Coordinates of C-alpha atoms and ligand atoms in Angstrom, one line a residue:
X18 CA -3.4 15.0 -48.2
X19 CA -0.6 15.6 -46.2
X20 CA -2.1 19.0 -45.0
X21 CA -4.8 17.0 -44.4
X22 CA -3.1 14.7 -42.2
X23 CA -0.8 17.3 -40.5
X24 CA -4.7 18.5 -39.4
X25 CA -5.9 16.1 -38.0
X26 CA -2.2 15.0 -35.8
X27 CA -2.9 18.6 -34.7
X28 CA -6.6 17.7 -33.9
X29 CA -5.4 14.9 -31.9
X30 CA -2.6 16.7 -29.7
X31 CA -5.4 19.5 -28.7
X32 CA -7.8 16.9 -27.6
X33 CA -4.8 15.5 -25.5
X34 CA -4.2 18.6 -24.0
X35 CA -7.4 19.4 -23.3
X36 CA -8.8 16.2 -21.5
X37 CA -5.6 15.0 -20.6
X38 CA -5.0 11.4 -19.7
X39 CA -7.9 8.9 -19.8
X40 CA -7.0 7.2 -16.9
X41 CA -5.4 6.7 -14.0
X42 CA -2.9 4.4 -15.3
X43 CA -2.4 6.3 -18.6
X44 CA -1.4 9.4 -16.9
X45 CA 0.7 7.4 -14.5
X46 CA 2.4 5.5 -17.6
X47 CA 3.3 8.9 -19.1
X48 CA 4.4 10.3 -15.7
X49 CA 6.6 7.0 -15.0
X50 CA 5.3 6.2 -12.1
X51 CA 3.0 3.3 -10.2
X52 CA -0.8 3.4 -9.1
X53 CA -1.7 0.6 -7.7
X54 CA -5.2 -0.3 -5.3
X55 CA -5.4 -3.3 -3.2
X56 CA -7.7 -5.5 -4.5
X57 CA -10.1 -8.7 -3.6
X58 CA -9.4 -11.6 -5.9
X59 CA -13.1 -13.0 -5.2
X60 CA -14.6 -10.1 -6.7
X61 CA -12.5 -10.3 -10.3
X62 CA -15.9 -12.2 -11.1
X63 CA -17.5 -8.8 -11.3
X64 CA -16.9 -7.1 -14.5
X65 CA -17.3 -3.6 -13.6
X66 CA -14.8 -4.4 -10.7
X67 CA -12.6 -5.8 -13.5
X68 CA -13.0 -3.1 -16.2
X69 CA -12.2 -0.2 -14.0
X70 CA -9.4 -2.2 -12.1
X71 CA -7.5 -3.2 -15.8
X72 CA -8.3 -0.1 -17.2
X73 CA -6.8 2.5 -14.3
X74 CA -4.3 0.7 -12.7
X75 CA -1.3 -0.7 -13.9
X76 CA -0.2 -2.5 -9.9
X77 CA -2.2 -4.5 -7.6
X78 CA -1.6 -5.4 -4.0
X79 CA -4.2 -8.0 -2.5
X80 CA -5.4 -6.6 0.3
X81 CA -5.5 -10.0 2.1
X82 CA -5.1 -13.0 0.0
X83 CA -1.3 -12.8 0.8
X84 CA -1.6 -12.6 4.7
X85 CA -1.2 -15.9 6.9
X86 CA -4.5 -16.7 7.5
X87 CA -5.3 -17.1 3.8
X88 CA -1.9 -18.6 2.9
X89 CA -1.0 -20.5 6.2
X90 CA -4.5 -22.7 7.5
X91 CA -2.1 -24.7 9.8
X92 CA 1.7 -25.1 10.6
X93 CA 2.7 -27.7 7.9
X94 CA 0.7 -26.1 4.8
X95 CA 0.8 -23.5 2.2
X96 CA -2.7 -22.4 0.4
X97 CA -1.6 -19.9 -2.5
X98 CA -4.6 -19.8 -4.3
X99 CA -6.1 -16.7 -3.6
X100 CA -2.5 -15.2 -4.3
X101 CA -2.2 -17.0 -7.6
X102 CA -5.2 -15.7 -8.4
X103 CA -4.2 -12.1 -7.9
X104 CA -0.8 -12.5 -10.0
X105 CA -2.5 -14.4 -12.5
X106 CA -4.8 -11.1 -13.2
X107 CA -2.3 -9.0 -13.1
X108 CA -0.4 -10.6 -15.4
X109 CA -3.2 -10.7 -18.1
X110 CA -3.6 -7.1 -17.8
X111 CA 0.3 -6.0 -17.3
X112 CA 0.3 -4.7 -13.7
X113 CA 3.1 -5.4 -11.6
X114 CA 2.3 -6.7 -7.9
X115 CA 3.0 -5.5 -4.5
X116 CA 3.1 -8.4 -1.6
X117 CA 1.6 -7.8 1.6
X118 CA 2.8 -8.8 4.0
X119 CA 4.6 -11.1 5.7
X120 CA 5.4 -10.3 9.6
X121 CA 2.6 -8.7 11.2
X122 CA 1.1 -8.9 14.5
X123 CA -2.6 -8.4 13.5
X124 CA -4.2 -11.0 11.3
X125 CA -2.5 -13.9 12.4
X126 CA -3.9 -17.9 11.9
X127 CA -5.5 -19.0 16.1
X128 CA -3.1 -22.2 15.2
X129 CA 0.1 -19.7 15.5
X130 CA -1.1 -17.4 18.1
X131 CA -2.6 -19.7 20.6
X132 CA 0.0 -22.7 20.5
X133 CA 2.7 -20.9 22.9
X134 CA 5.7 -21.4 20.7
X135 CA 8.7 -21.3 22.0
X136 CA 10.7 -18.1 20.6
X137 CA 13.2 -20.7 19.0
X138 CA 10.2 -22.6 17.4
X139 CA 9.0 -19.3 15.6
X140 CA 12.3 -18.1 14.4
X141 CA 12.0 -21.2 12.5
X142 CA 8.5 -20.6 11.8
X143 CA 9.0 -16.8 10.5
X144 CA 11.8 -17.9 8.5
X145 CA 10.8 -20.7 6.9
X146 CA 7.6 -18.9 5.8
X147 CA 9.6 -16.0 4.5
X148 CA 11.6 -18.1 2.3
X149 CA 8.5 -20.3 0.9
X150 CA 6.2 -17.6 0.3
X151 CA 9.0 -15.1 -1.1
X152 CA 10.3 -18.4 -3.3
X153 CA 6.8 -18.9 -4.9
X154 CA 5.8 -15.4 -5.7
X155 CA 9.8 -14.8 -6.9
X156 CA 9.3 -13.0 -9.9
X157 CA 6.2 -12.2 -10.0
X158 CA 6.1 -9.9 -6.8
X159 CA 8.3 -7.1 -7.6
X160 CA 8.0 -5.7 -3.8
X161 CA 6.9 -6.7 -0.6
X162 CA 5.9 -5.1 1.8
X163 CA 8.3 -7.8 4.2
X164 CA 7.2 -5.8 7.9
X165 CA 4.1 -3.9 9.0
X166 CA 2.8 -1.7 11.6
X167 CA 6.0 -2.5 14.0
X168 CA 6.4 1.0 15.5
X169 CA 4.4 2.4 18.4
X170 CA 2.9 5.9 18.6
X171 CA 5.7 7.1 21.0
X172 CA 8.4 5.5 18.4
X173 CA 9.2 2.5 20.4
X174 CA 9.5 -1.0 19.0
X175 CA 5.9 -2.5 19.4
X176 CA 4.8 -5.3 21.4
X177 CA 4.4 -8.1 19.6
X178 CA 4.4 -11.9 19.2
X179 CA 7.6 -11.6 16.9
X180 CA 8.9 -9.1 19.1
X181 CA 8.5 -9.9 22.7
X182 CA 5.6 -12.2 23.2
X183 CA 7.6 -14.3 23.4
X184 CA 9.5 -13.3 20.0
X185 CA 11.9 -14.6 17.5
X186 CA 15.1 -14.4 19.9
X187 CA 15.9 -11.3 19.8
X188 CA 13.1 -10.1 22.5
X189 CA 14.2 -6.6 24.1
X190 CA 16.9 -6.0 21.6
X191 CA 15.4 -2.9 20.0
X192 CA 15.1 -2.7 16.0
X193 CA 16.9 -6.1 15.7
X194 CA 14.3 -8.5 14.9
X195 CA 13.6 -6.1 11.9
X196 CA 16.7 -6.3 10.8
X197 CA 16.5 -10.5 11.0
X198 CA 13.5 -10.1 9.0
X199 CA 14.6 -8.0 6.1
X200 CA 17.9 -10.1 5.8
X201 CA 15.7 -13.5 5.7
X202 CA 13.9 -11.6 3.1
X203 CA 16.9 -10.9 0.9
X204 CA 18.3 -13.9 0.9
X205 CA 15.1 -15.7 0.0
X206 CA 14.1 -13.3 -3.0
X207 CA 17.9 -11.2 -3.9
X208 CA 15.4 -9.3 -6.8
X209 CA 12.6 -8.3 -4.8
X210 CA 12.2 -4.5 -3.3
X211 CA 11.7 -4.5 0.5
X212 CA 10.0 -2.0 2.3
X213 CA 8.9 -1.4 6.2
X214 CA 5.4 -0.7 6.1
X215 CA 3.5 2.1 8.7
X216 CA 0.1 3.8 9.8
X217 CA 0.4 7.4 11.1
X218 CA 4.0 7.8 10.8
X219 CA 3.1 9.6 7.1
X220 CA 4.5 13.4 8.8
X221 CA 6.1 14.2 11.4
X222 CA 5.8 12.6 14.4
X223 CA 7.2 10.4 17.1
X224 CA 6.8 7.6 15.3
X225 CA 7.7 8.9 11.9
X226 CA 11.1 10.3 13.9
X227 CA 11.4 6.7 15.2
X228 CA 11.4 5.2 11.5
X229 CA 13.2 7.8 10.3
X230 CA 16.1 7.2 12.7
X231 CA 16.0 3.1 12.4
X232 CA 15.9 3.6 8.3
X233 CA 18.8 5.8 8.8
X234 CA 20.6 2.9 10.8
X235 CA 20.1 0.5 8.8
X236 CA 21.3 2.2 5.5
X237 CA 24.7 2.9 7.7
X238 CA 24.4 -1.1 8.3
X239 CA 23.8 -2.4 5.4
X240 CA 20.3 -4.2 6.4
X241 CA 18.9 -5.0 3.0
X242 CA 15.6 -2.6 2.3
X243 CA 14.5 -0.3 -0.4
X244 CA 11.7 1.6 0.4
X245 CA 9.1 2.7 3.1
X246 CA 5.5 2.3 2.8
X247 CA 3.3 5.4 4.1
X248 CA 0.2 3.7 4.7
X249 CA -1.7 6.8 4.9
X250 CA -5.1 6.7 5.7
X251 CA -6.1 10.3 6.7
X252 CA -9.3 11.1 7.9
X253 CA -10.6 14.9 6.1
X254 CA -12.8 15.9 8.7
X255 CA -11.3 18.6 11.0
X256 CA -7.9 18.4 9.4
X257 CA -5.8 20.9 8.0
X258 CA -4.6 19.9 5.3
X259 CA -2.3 22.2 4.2
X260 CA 0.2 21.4 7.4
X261 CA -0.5 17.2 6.4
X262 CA 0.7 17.6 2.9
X263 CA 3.5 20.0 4.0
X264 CA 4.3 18.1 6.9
X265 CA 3.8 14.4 4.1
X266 CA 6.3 16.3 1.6
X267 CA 8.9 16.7 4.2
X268 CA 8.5 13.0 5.7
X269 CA 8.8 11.7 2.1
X270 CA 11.6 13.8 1.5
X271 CA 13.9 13.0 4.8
X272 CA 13.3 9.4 3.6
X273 CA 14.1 9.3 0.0
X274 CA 17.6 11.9 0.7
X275 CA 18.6 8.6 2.7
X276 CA 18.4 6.5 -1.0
X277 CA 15.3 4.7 0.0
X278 CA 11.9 4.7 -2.2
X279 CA 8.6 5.7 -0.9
X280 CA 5.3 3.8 -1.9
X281 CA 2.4 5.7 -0.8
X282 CA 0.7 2.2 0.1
X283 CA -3.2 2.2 1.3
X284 CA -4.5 5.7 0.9
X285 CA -8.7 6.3 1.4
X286 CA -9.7 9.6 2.8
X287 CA -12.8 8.4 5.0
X288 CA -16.0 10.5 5.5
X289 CA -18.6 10.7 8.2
X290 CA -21.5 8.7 6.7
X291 CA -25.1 9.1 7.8
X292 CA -27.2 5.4 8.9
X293 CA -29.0 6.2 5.2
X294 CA -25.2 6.5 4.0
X295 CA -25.2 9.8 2.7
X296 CA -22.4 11.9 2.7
X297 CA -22.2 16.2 2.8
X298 CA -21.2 18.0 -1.0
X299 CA -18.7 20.0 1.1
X300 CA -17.0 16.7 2.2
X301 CA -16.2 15.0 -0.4
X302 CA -14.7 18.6 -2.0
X303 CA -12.2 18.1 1.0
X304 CA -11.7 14.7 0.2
X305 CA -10.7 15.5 -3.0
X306 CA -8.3 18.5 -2.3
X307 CA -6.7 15.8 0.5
X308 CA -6.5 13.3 -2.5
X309 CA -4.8 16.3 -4.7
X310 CA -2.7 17.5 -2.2
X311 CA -1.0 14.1 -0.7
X312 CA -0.5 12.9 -4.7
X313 CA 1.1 16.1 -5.3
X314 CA 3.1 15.4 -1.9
X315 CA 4.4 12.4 -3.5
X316 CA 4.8 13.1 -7.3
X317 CA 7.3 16.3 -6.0
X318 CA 9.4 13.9 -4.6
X319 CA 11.2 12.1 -7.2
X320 CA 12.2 9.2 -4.9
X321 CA 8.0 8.4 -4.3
X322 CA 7.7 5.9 -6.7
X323 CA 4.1 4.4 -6.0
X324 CA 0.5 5.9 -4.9
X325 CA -1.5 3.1 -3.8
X326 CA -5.1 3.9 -2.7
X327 CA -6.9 0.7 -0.3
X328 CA -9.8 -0.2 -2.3
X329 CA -11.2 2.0 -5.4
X330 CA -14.7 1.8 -5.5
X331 CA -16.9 2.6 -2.1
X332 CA -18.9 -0.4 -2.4
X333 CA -15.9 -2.4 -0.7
X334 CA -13.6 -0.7 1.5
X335 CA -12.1 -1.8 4.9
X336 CA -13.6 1.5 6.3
X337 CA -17.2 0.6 6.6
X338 CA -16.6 -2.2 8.6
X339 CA -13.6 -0.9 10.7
X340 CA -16.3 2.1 11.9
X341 CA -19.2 0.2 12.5
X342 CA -20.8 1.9 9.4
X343 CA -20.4 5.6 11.0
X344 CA -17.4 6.2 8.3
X345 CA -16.8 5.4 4.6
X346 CA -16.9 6.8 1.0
X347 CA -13.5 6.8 1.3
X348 CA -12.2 5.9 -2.3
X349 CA -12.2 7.6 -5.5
X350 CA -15.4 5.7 -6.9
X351 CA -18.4 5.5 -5.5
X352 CA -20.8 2.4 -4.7
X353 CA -21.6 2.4 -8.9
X354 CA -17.9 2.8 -10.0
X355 CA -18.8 6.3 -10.6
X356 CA -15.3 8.2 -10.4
X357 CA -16.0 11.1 -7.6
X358 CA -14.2 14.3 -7.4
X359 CA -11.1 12.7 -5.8
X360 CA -10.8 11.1 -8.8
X361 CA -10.8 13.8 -11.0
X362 CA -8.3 15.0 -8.7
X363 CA -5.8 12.3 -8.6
X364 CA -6.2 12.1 -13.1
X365 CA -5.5 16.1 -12.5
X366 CA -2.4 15.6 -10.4
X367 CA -1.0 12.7 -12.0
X368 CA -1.6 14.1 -16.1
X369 CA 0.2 17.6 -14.2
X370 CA 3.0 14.8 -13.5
X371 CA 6.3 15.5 -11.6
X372 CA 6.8 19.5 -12.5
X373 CA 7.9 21.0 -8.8
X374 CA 4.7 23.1 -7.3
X375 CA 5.6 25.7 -4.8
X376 CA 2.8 24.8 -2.6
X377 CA 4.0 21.2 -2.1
Ligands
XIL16 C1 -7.3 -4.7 6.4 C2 -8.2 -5.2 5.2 O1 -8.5 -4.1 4.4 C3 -9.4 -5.9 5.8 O2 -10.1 -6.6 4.7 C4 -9.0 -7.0 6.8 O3 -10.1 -7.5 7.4 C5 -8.1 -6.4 7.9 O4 -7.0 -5.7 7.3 N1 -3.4 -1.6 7.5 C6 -2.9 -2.7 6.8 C7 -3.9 -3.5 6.1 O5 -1.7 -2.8 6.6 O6 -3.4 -4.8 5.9 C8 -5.2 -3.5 6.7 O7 -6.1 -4.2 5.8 C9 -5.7 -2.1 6.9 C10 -4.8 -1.4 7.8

């Protein structure tokens, strides 16, 4: 009997080895580590969107339901519903929950941007909705992404209503009003991870210098953050993407030798799509060696803690209507939840786990 059963334990440790992990979040589970999509809480009434959500992710970031216009329809009112909603899913099916986000200078209510606030009026604006946001979702939202997109392409502090236009008081003052931000963000939620979270500063480039440099500052400083958020959408097309995962591994790593975590926060690889929405064989092969090769970027980095792609299945991704329809496909499963080669490449990568690669 015992031989018996010794066969059969045997049995079971081939098949394991030979398919590897059953899913995304299994191998992530055994590699300790997070993957995450952003998500749409209206579409939890669709089961297939549910099933393959529960079953490969074990973190969720809504993609919107935590951004002013849905929780902010006027000055003197919160609307957490759509958030609760997320949380209350993830919960159920044991995935933690990344926030996003709470200063940003896209995607703001008209009653904020239009009412020519004084800067003193939207310090006390920002703050207060800092503290009342981060105070509901305490617990429950183990990170937030507390800033996004506040870096321009030549590394200067962007433009923005919370910045300049006319600001929070500290117009013209550089990197400061970041710094207000993140230390509102503390104090309002002491557990919570904060991270600074940016587009096409994922290698190396002005703008990733410019981060680099103001994460390095405000370590020294003692600004309260944990982590930076590579947004990384990254086109395949006509990229070489051996220099974007080298150039990704050494990004990550500057970052992390500084003590800070890095959540790889809203990757998609998008495709040129014909009007009939097809897409070429030989494209979606790149996709997936992009996929393969920024996980592989990240899991080689012991301080990435989090790949995070921005949508999972190609029948709703940002992409689409952010290109007029000329771009899309850019998730690991198709229009029918059918997993696509990138998928098979991110299960690959994460079963491989952390084990150093030479080839980054
Ligand atoms: C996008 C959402 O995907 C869309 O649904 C919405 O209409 C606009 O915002 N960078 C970010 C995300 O940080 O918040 C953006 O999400 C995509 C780019």
């Amino acid at each position: 009997m015992f031989k018996h059963f010794s066969r059969s334990l045997s049995l079971v440790a081939i098949i394991t080895v030979v398919c590897g992990a059953q899913s995304l979040r299994q191998a992530a589970d055994d590699a300790g580590l997070l993957v995450g999509t952003a998500v749409r809480p209206h579409l939890f009434s669709e089961s297939a969107y549910t099933q393959t959500l529960a079953h490969q992710y074990n973190m969720v970031e809504p993609e919107d339901a935590m951004k002013w216009p849905a929780l902010r329809p006027n000055n003197s009112t919160y609307d957490f519903r759509q958030g609760d909603e997320v949380v209350r899913f993830a919960q159920a099916h044991r995935m933690k929950i990344r926030g996003h986000c709470l200063v940003w200078d896209h995607d703001n209510p008209d009653w904020l941007t239009k009412d020519h606030f004084t800067a003193r009026q939207l310090s006390r604006i920002l703050h207060e909705h800092i503290t009342r946001v981060m105070t509901h979702y305490h617990g429950e939202v183990f990170a937030w992404d507390v800033i996004n997109e506040a870096t321009d392409e030549n590394g200067k502090v962007r433009d923005s209503i919370w910045y300049n236009q006319p600001g929070i008081g500290l117009s013209e003052k550089g990197t400061a009003y970041i710094e207000q931000v993140f230390r509102w963000a503390h104090t309002a939620d002491p557990h919570a991870l904060l991270f600074y979270n940016e587009a096409e500063g994922e290698g190396l480039n002005r703008k990733s210098d410019a981060i680099y440099s103001m994460m390095k500052s405000f370590k020294r400083h003692g600004v309260p953050i944990d982590g930076v958020g590579l947004q990384m959408h990254v086109p395949a097309i006509d990229a070489d993407i051996d220099s974007i995962a080298a150039e990704v591994f050494a990004n990550i790593a500057r970052l992390t030798a500084l003590g800070l975590q890095v959540h790889i926060t809203e990757l998609d690889v998008p495709l040129t799509v014909e009007p009939d929405g097809a897409v070429r064989p030989s494209d979606l092969a790149r996709q997936a060696e992009m996929y393969r090769r920024i996980v592989r970027a990240c899991l080689n980095n012991a301080g990435c803690t989090a790949i995070q792609t921005w949508g999972f299945t190609d029948k709703y991704s940002w992409i689409g209507s952010h290109s007029h329809h000329t771009r899309g496909a850019a998730l690991p499963f198709d229009q029918t939840y059918q997993p696509k080669a990138a998928y098979r490449a991110l299960l690959e990568e994460l079963s491989a786990g952390r084990s150093p690669r030479s080839d980054h």
